Tab-separated table of C-alpha atoms and ligand atoms in Angstrom:
chain	number	residue	atom	x	y	z
A	1	UNK	CA	-0.147	0.108	0.247
A	2	UNK	CA	2.723	2.480	0.907
A	3	UNK	CA	4.779	1.264	-1.950
A	4	UNK	CA	1.944	2.634	-4.612
A	5	UNK	CA	1.355	5.681	-2.941
A	6	UNK	CA	4.900	6.458	-2.784
A	7	UNK	CA	5.284	5.582	-6.402
A	8	UNK	CA	1.996	7.709	-7.500
A	9	UNK	CA	3.903	10.541	-5.771
A	10	UNK	CA	7.193	10.067	-7.392
A	11	UNK	CA	5.208	9.780	-10.246
A	12	UNK	CA	3.229	13.325	-9.935
A	13	UNK	CA	6.834	14.828	-8.931
A	14	UNK	CA	8.496	13.801	-11.825
A	15	UNK	CA	5.713	14.675	-14.491
A	16	UNK	CA	6.034	17.969	-12.966
A	17	UNK	CA	9.830	18.551	-13.480
A	18	UNK	CA	9.249	17.246	-16.871
A	19	UNK	CA	6.411	20.252	-17.249
A	20	UNK	CA	8.891	22.934	-16.040
A	21	UNK	CA	11.585	22.060	-17.972
A	22	UNK	CA	9.591	22.251	-21.297
A	23	UNK	CA	8.218	25.502	-20.023
A	24	UNK	CA	11.477	26.802	-19.860
A	25	UNK	CA	12.109	25.395	-23.271
A	26	UNK	CA	9.607	27.451	-24.756
A	27	UNK	CA	10.810	30.614	-23.581
A	28	UNK	CA	13.641	30.734	-25.209
A	29	UNK	CA	12.669	29.203	-28.402
A	30	UNK	CA	12.042	32.586	-30.253
A	31	UNK	CA	16.029	33.493	-30.258
A	32	UNK	CA	16.497	29.906	-31.427
A	33	UNK	CA	14.935	30.610	-34.595
A	34	UNK	CA	16.723	31.775	-37.676
A	35	UNK	CA	15.986	35.688	-38.274
A	36	UNK	CA	13.144	36.960	-40.489
A	37	UNK	CA	14.967	37.983	-43.628
A	38	UNK	CA	11.865	39.142	-45.980
A	39	UNK	CA	10.067	42.576	-44.781
A	40	UNK	CA	7.407	41.842	-42.369
A	41	UNK	CA	4.055	43.786	-42.906
A	42	UNK	CA	0.419	44.310	-41.359
A	43	UNK	CA	-1.489	43.101	-44.225
A	44	UNK	CA	0.234	39.800	-44.924
A	45	UNK	CA	1.508	38.661	-42.021
A	46	UNK	CA	0.471	40.089	-38.745
A	47	UNK	CA	-2.866	40.583	-39.444
A	48	UNK	CA	-3.659	37.312	-40.084
A	49	UNK	CA	-2.446	36.180	-36.756
A	50	UNK	CA	-4.099	39.194	-34.517
A	51	UNK	CA	-7.421	38.510	-36.461
A	52	UNK	CA	-7.416	34.645	-35.725
A	53	UNK	CA	-5.913	34.951	-31.931
A	54	UNK	CA	-6.685	37.895	-30.211
A	55	UNK	CA	-9.553	40.096	-32.056
A	56	UNK	CA	-11.989	37.962	-30.575
A	57	UNK	CA	-11.788	39.713	-27.410
A	58	UNK	CA	-9.734	42.569	-28.225
A	59	UNK	CA	-11.901	44.770	-30.841
A	60	UNK	CA	-15.122	46.986	-30.183
A	61	UNK	CA	-16.380	49.052	-27.464
A	62	UNK	CA	-16.059	46.271	-25.074
A	63	UNK	CA	-12.803	44.941	-25.690
A	64	UNK	CA	-10.765	43.138	-22.965
A	65	UNK	CA	-8.611	45.434	-20.940
A	66	UNK	CA	-9.786	48.450	-23.225
A	67	UNK	CA	-7.135	46.885	-25.774
A	68	UNK	CA	-8.280	47.056	-29.123
A	69	UNK	CA	-6.043	45.291	-31.708
A	70	UNK	CA	-8.270	45.264	-34.709
A	71	UNK	CA	-6.994	47.070	-37.746
A	72	UNK	CA	-3.639	48.374	-38.684
A	73	UNK	CA	-3.714	51.550	-36.236
A	74	UNK	CA	-5.179	49.738	-33.353
A	75	UNK	CA	-2.405	46.732	-34.067
A	76	UNK	CA	0.389	49.227	-33.919
A	77	UNK	CA	-1.079	51.239	-30.727
A	78	UNK	CA	-1.316	48.072	-29.111
A	79	UNK	CA	2.294	47.240	-29.470
A	80	UNK	CA	3.719	50.308	-29.206
A	81	UNK	CA	2.072	50.973	-26.084
A	82	UNK	CA	0.058	48.228	-24.993
A	83	UNK	CA	2.025	45.659	-23.831
A	84	UNK	CA	1.460	43.318	-26.141
A	85	UNK	CA	5.290	41.693	-26.836
A	86	UNK	CA	5.372	41.338	-23.059
A	87	UNK	CA	1.967	39.487	-23.031
A	88	UNK	CA	2.066	37.173	-25.862
A	89	UNK	CA	5.898	36.135	-24.434
A	90	UNK	CA	4.912	35.549	-20.730
A	91	UNK	CA	4.816	32.228	-20.214
A	92	UNK	CA	2.944	32.370	-16.782
A	93	UNK	CA	0.334	35.043	-17.878
A	94	UNK	CA	0.182	34.270	-21.675
A	95	UNK	CA	-1.962	36.079	-24.255
A	96	UNK	CA	-4.097	34.434	-25.504
A	97	UNK	CA	-5.011	33.195	-22.130
A	98	UNK	CA	-5.863	29.739	-23.385
A	99	UNK	CA	-2.045	29.573	-24.083
A	100	UNK	CA	1.690	31.156	-25.873
A	101	UNK	CA	1.427	31.155	-29.748
A	102	UNK	CA	3.849	29.412	-31.485
A	103	UNK	CA	7.370	31.062	-30.760
A	104	UNK	CA	7.050	31.475	-35.024
A	105	UNK	CA	4.129	33.817	-34.665
A	106	UNK	CA	5.653	35.568	-31.374
A	107	UNK	CA	8.837	36.176	-33.659
A	108	UNK	CA	6.691	37.653	-36.770
A	109	UNK	CA	4.918	40.418	-34.363
A	110	UNK	CA	8.630	41.174	-32.737
A	111	UNK	CA	9.853	41.592	-36.150
A	112	UNK	CA	7.030	43.928	-37.374
A	113	UNK	CA	7.589	46.389	-34.393
A	114	UNK	CA	11.325	46.115	-34.853
A	115	UNK	CA	11.004	47.248	-38.577
A	116	UNK	CA	8.910	50.115	-37.989
A	117	UNK	CA	5.425	48.649	-38.391
A	118	UNK	CA	5.215	48.508	-42.089
A	119	UNK	CA	1.536	48.144	-43.334
A	120	UNK	CA	1.798	46.552	-46.603
B	201	HEC	C1	-10.656	34.692	-24.654
B	201	HEC	C2	-9.998	36.061	-24.438
B	201	HEC	C3	-8.662	36.315	-24.841
B	201	HEC	C4	-8.049	36.507	-25.983
B	201	HEC	C5	-8.131	35.386	-27.459
B	201	HEC	C6	-6.942	37.472	-25.797
B	201	HEC	N1	-7.008	38.319	-25.037
B	201	HEC	FE1	-5.698	39.667	-23.873
B	201	HEC	N2	-6.777	39.999	-22.409
B	201	HEC	C7	-7.885	39.399	-22.113
B	201	HEC	C8	-8.731	39.864	-20.847
B	201	HEC	C9	-9.630	38.962	-20.454
B	201	HEC	C10	-7.419	41.053	-20.424
B	201	HEC	C11	-7.216	41.414	-19.216
B	201	HEC	C12	-6.910	40.511	-17.816
B	201	HEC	C13	-5.315	40.596	-18.239
B	201	HEC	O1	-4.377	41.233	-18.483
B	201	HEC	O2	-4.929	38.718	-18.083
B	201	HEC	C14	-6.592	40.484	-21.237
B	201	HEC	C15	-5.425	41.467	-21.462
B	201	HEC	C16	-4.584	41.759	-22.540
B	201	HEC	C17	-3.368	42.596	-22.626
B	201	HEC	C18	-2.934	43.857	-21.356
B	201	HEC	C19	-3.629	45.141	-21.602
B	201	HEC	C20	-3.370	45.931	-20.612
B	201	HEC	O3	-3.550	47.074	-20.566
B	201	HEC	O4	-2.482	45.783	-19.351
B	201	HEC	C21	-2.594	42.527	-23.679
B	201	HEC	C22	-1.199	43.275	-24.082
B	201	HEC	C23	-3.108	41.478	-24.501
B	201	HEC	N3	-4.472	41.388	-23.507
B	201	HEC	C24	-3.103	40.892	-25.763
B	201	HEC	C25	-3.533	40.031	-26.381
B	201	HEC	C26	-2.840	39.613	-27.576
B	201	HEC	C27	-1.568	39.963	-28.489
B	201	HEC	C28	-3.404	38.855	-27.966
B	201	HEC	C29	-3.704	37.249	-29.006
B	201	HEC	C30	-2.232	37.138	-29.527
B	201	HEC	C31	-4.776	38.469	-26.647
B	201	HEC	N4	-4.670	39.110	-26.096
B	201	HEC	C32	-5.990	37.458	-26.674
B	201	HEC	C33	-8.595	38.350	-22.919
B	201	HEC	C34	-8.224	37.535	-24.054
């Protein structure tokens, strides 16, 4: 009986530790990606990501946290002033709340800001 309990506890501890390891790896993934060489634009690259992942909760008069991310001007203002890059990369309090986007998508948004917010 005690052996079984010990076994269960040990398994839970191992599973938890394993989870921590994979989370840590996830945080450094953007740096591990090859740099983006083509220019990143709102129309081609950023809009598809924000529209499918964020706009459902972040648009219109009842946008969550008052943050609107629909359309070029709102998206740009959100990234410039709205803490967007911090929250998409925040593994413990991510946006979207359901979990971090793949590093490829987060890299596109960071590169868009670094390139000076090209529209098209
Ligand atoms: C399911 C709804 C939902 C989705 C999808 C969602 N958000 Fe949010 N977002 C919220 C809520 C609720 C808050 C306020 C609570 C909080 O800050 O955690 C928030 C807060 C934020 C904040 C903080 C605003 C501030 O003033 O501090 C940012 C930045 C943000 N979201 C960006 C995003 C981005 C970028 C995406 C898409 C990648 C996204 N959110 C997707 C619901 C959502």
